[in-house]
mmCIF file with all atom_site columns, C-alpha atoms in Angstrom:
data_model
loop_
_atom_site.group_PDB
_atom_site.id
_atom_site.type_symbol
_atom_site.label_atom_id
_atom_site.label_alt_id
_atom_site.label_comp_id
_atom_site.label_asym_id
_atom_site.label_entity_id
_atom_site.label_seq_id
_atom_site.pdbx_PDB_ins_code
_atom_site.Cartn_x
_atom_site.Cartn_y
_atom_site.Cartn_z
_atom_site.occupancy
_atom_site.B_iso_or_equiv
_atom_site.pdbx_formal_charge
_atom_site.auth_seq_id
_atom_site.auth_comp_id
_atom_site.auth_asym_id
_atom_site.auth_atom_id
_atom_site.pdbx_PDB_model_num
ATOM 1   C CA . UNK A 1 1   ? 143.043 6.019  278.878 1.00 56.00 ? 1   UNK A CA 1
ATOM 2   C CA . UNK A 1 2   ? 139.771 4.885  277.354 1.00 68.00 ? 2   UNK A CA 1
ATOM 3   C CA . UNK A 1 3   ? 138.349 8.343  278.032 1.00 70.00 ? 3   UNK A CA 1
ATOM 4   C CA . UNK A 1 4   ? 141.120 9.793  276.013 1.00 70.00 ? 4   UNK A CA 1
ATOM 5   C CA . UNK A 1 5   ? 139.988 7.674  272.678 1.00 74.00 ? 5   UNK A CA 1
ATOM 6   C CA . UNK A 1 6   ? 137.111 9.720  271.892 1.00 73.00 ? 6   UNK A CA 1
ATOM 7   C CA . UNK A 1 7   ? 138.513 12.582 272.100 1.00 74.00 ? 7   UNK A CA 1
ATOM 8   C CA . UNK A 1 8   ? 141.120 11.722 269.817 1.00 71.00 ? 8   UNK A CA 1
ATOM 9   C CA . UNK A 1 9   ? 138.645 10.349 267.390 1.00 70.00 ? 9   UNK A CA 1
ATOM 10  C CA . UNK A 1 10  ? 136.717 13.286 267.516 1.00 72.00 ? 10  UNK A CA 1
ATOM 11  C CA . UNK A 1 11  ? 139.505 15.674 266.621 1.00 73.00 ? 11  UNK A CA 1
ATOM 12  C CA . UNK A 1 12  ? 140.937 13.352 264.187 1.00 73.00 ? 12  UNK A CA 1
ATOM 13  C CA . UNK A 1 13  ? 139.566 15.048 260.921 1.00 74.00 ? 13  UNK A CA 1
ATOM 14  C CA . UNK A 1 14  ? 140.242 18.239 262.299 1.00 79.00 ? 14  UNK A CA 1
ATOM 15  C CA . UNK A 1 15  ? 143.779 17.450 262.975 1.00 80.00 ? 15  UNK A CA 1
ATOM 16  C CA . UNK A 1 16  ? 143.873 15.784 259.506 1.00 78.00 ? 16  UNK A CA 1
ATOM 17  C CA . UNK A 1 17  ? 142.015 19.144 257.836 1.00 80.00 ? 17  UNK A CA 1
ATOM 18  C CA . UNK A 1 18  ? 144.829 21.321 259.620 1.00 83.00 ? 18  UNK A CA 1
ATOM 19  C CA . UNK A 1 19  ? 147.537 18.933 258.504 1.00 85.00 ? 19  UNK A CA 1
ATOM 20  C CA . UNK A 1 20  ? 146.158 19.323 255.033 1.00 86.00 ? 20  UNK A CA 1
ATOM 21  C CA . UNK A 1 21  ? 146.241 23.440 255.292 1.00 87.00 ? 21  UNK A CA 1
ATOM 22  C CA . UNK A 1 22  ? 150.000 23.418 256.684 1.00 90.00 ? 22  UNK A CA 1
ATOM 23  C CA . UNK A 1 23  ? 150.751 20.907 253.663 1.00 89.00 ? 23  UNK A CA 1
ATOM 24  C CA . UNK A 1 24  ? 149.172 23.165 251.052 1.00 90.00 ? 24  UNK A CA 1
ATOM 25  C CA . UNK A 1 25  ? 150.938 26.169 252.873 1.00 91.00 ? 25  UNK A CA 1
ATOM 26  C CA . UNK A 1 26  ? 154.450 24.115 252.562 1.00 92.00 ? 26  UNK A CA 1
ATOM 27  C CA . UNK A 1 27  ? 153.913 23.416 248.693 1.00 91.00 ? 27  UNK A CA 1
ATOM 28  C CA . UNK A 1 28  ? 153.013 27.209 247.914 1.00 91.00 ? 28  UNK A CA 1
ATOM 29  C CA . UNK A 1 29  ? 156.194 28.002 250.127 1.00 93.00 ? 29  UNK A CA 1
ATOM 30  C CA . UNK A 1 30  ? 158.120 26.176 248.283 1.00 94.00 ? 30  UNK A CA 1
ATOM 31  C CA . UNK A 1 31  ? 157.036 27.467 244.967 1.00 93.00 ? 31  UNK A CA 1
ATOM 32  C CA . UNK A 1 32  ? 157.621 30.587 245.553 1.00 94.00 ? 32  UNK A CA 1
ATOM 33  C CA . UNK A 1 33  ? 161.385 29.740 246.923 1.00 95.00 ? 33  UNK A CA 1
ATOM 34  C CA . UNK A 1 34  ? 162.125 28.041 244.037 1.00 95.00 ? 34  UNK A CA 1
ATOM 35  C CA . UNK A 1 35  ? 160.988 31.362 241.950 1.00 95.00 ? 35  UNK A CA 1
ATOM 36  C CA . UNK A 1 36  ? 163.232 32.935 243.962 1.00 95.00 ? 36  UNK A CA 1
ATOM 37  C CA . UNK A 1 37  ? 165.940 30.758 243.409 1.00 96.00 ? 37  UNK A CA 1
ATOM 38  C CA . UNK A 1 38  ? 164.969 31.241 239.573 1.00 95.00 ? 38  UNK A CA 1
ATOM 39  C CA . UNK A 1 39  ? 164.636 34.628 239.611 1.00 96.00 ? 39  UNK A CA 1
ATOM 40  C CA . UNK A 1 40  ? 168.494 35.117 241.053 1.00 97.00 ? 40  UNK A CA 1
ATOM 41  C CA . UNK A 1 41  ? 169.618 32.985 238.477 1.00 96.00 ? 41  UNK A CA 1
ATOM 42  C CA . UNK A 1 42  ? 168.405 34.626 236.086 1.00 96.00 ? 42  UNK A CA 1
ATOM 43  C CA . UNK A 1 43  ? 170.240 37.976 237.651 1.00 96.00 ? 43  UNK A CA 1
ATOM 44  C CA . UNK A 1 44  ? 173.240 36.048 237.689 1.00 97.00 ? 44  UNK A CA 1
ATOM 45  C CA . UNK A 1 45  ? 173.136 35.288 234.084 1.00 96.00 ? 45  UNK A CA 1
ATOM 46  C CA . UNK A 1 46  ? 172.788 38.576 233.013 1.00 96.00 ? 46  UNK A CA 1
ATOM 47  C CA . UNK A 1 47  ? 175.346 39.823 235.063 1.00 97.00 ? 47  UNK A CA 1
ATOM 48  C CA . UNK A 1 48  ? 178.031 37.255 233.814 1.00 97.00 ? 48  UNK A CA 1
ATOM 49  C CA . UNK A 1 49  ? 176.639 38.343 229.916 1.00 97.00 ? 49  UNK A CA 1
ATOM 50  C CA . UNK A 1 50  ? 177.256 42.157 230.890 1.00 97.00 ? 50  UNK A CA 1
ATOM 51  C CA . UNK A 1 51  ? 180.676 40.810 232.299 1.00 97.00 ? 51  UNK A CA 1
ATOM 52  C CA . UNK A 1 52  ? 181.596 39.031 228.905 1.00 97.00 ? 52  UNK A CA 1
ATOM 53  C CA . UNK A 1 53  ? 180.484 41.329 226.708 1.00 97.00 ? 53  UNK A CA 1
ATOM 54  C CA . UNK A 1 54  ? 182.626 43.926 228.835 1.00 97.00 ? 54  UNK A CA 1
ATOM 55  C CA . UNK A 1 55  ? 185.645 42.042 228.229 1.00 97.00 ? 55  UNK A CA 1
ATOM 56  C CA . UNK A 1 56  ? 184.628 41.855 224.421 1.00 97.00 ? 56  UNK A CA 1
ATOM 57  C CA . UNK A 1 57  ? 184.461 45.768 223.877 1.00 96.00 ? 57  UNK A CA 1
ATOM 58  C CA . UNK A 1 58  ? 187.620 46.158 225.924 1.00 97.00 ? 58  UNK A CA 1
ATOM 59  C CA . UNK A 1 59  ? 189.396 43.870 223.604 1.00 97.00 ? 59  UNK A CA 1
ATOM 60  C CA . UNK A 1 60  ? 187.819 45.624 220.906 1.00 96.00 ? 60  UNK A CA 1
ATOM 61  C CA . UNK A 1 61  ? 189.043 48.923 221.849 1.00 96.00 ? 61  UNK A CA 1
ATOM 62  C CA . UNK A 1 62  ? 192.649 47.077 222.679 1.00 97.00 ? 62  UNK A CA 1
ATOM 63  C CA . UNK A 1 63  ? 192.618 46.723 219.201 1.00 96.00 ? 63  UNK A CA 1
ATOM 64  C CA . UNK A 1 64  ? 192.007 49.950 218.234 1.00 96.00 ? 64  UNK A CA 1
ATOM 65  C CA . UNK A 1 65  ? 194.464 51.372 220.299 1.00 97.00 ? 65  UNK A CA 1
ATOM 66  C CA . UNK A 1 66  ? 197.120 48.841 218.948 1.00 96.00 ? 66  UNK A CA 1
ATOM 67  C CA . UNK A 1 67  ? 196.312 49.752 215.429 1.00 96.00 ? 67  UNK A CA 1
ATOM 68  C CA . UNK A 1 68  ? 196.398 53.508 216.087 1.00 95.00 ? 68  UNK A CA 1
ATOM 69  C CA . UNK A 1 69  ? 199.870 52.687 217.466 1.00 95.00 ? 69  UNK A CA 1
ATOM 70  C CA . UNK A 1 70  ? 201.070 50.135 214.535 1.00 94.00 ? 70  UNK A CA 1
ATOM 71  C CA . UNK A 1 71  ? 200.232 52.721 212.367 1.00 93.00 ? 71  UNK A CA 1
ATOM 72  C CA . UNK A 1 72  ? 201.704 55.623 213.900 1.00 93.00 ? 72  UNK A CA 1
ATOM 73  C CA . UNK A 1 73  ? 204.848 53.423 213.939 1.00 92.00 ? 73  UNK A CA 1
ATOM 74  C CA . UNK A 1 74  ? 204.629 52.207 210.037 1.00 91.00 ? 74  UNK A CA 1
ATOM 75  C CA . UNK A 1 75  ? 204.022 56.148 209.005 1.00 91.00 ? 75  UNK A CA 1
ATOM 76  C CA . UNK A 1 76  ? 207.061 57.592 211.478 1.00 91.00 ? 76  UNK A CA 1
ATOM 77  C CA . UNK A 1 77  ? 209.185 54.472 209.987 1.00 88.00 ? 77  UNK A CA 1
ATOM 78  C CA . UNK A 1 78  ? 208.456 55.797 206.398 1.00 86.00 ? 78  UNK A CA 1
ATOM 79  C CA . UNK A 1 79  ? 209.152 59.491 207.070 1.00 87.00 ? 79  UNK A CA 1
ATOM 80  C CA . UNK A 1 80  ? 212.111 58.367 209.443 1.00 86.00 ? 80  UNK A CA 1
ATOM 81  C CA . UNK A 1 81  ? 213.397 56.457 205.854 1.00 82.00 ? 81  UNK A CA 1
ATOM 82  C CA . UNK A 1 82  ? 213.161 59.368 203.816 1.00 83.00 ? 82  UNK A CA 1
ATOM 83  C CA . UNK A 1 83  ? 210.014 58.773 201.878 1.00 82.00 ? 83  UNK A CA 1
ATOM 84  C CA . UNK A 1 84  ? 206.354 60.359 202.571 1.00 82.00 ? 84  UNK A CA 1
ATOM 85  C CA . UNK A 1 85  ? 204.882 58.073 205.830 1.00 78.00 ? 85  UNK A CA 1
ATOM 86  C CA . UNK A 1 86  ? 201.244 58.857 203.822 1.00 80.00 ? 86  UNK A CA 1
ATOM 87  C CA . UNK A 1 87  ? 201.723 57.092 200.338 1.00 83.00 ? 87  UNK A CA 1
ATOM 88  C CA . UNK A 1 88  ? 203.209 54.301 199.196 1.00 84.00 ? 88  UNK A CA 1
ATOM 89  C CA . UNK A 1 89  ? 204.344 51.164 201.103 1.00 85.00 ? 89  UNK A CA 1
ATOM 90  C CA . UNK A 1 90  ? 203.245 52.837 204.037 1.00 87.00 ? 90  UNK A CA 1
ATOM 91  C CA . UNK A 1 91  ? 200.056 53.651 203.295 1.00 90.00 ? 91  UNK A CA 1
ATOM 92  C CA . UNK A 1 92  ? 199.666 50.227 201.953 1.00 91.00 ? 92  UNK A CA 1
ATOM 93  C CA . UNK A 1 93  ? 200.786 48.711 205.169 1.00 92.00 ? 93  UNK A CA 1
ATOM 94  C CA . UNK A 1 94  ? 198.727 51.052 207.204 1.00 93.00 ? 94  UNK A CA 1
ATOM 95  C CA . UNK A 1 95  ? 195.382 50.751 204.554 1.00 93.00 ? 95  UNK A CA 1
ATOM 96  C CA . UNK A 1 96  ? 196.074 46.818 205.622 1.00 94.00 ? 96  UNK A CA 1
ATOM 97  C CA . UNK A 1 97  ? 196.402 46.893 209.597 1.00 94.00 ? 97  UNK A CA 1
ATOM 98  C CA . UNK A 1 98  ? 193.211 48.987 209.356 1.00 95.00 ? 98  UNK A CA 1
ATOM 99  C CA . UNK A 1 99  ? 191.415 46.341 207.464 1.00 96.00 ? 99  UNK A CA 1
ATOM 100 C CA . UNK A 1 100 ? 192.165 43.820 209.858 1.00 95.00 ? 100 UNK A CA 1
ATOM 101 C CA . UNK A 1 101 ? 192.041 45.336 212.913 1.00 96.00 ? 101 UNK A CA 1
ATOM 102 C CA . UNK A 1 102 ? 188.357 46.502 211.518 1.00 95.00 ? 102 UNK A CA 1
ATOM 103 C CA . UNK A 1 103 ? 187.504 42.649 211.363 1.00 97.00 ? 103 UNK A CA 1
ATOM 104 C CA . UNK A 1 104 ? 188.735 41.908 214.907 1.00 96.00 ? 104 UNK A CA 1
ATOM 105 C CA . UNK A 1 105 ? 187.086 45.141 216.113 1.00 96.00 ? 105 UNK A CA 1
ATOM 106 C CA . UNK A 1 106 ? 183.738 44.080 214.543 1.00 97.00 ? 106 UNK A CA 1
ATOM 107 C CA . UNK A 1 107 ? 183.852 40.053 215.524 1.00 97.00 ? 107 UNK A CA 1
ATOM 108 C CA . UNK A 1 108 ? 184.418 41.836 219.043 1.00 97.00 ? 108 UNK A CA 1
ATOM 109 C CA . UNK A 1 109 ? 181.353 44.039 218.851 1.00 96.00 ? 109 UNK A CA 1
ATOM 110 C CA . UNK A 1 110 ? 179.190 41.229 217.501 1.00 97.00 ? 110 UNK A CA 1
ATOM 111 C CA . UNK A 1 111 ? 180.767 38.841 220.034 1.00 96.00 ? 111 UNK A CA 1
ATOM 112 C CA . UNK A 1 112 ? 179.977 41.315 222.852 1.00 97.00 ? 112 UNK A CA 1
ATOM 113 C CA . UNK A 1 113 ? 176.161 41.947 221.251 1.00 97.00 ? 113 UNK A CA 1
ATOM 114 C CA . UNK A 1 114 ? 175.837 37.862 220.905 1.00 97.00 ? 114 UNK A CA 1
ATOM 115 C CA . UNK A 1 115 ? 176.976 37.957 224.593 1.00 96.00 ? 115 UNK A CA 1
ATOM 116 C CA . UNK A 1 116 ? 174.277 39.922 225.631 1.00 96.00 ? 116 UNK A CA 1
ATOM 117 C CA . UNK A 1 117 ? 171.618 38.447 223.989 1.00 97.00 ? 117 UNK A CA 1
ATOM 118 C CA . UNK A 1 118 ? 172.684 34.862 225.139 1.00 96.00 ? 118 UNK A CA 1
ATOM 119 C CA . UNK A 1 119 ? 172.466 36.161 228.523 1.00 96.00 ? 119 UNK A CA 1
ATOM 120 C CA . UNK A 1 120 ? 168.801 37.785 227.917 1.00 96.00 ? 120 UNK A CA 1
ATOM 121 C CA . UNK A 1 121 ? 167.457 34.217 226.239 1.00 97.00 ? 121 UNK A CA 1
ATOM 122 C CA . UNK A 1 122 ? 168.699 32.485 229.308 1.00 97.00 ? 122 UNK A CA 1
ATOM 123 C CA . UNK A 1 123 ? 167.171 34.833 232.045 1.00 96.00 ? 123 UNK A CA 1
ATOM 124 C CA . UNK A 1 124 ? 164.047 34.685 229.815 1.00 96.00 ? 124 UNK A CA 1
ATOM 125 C CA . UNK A 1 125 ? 163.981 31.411 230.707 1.00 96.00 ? 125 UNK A CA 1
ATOM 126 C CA . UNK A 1 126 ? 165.165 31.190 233.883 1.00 96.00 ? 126 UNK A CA 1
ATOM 127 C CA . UNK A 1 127 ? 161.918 33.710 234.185 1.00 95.00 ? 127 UNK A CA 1
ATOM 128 C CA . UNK A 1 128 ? 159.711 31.330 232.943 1.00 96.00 ? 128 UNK A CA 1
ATOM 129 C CA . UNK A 1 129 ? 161.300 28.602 234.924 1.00 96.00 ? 129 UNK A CA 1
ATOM 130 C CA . UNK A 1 130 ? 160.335 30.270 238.277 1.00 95.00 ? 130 UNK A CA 1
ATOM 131 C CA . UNK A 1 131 ? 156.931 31.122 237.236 1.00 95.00 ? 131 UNK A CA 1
ATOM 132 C CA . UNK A 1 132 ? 156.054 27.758 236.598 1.00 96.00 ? 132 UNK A CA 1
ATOM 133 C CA . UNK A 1 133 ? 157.573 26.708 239.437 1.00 95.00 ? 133 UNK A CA 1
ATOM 134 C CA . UNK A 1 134 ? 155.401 29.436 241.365 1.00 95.00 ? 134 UNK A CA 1
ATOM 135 C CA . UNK A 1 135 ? 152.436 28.088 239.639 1.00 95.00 ? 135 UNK A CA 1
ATOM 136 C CA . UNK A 1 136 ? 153.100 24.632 240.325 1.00 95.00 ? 136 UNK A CA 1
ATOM 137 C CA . UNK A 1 137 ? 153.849 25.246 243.829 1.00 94.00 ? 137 UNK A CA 1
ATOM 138 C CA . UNK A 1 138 ? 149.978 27.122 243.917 1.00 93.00 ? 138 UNK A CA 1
ATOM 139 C CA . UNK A 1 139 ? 148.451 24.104 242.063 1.00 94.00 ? 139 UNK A CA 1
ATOM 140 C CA . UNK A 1 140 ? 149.905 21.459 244.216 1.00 92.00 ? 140 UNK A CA 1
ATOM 141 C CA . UNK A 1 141 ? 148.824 23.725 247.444 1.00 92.00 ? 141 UNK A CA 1
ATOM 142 C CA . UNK A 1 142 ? 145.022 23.616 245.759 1.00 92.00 ? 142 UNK A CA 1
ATOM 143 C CA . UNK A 1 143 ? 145.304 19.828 245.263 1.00 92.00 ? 143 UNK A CA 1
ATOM 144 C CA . UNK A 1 144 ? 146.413 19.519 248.907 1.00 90.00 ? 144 UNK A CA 1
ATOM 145 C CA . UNK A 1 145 ? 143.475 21.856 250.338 1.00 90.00 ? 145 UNK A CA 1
ATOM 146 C CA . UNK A 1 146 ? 141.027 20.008 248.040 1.00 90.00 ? 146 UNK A CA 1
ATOM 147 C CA . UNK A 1 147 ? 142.425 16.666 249.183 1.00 88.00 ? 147 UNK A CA 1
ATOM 148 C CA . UNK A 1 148 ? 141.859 17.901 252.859 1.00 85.00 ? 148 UNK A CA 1
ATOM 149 C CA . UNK A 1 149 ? 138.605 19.191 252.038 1.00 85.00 ? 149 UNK A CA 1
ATOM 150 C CA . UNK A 1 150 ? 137.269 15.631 250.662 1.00 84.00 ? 150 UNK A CA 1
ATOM 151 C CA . UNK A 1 151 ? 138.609 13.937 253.085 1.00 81.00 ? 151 UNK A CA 1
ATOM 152 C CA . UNK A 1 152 ? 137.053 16.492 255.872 1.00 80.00 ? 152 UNK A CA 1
ATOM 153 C CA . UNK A 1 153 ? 133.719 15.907 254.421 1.00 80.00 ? 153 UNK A CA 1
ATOM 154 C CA . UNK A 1 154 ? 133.891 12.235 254.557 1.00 78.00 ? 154 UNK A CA 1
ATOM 155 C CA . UNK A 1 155 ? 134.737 12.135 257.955 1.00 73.00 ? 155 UNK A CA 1
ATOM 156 C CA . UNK A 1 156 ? 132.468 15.226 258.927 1.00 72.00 ? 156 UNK A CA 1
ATOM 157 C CA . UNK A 1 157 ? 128.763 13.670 259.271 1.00 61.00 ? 157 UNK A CA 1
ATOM 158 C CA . UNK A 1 158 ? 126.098 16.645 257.999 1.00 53.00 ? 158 UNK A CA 1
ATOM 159 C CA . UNK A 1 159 ? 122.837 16.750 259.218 1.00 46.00 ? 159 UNK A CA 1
ATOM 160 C CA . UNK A 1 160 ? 120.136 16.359 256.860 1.00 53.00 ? 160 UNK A CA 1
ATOM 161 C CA . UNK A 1 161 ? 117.640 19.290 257.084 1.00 54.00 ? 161 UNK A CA 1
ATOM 162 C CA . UNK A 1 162 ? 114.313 18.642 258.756 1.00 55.00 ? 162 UNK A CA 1
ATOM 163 C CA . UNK A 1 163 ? 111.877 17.461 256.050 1.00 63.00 ? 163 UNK A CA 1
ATOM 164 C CA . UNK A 1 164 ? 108.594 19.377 256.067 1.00 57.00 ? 164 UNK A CA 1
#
């Protein structure tokens, strides 16, 4: 047993100078996972802003179609009443629905726009979130070598050079 000590204290700091590299490898690892994880969210996010401002230009083009149809309706009502569907009440009623369904349409379109850009700012970020993450994870890996290193050289004795 006693001839087993030596050896164990002689491979100490090279055990402890490995241990340091595997630590440093783990920290850059994880850095880089946590990009990763970053990076996806930030996919994520601009899928569900696509997928949003979908749904806002569909509604916007549901309300097109349902003023096309109002006022196909208003202008058949008129000529079905015996007065021109064009002018008139009709045309006032139709000059109306257009108005309106012009401000939905738009707050749609600008909803759907806002959407987008929402989910842009966020990815940004999510972008910047992962490289500093990455970074860190390198930095914390250089630490851990550099640790190791001291530590290696303390417990490393160097000869001194011959002096002439």
């Amino acid at each position: 047993m006693s001839a087993v000590i030596p050896i164990i204290t002689a491979a100490a700091p090279y055990i402890s100078a490995a241990s340091s590299v595997f630590s440093a490898f783990s920290s850059f690892s994880q850095g880089k996972s946590q990009q990763a994880m970053y990076n996806l969210q930030a996919l994520q996010t601009q899928a569900e802003s696509a997928r949003k401002a979908l749904q806002y230009e569909e509604r916007a083009n549901e309300t097109l179609r349902k003023l096309n149809a109002n006022n196909a309706a208003t202008v058949a009502r008129g000529y079905a009443g015996g007065i021109l569907g064009l002018e008139g009440s009709s045309k006032l009623i139709t000059a109306i629905n257009t108005r309106e369904a012009g401000r939905d349409f738009m707050t749609d379109i600008s909803n759907a726009s806002n959407a987008l850009m929402a989910g842009s700012a966020q990815a940004d970020i999510f972008g910047t979130a992962g490289n500093i993450a990455a970074r860190g994870g390198l930095f914390d890996a250089a630490g851990k070598l550099a640790t190791g290193a001291y530590e290696f050289s303390k417990v490393i004795k160097t000869e001194e050079p011959p002096k002439a």
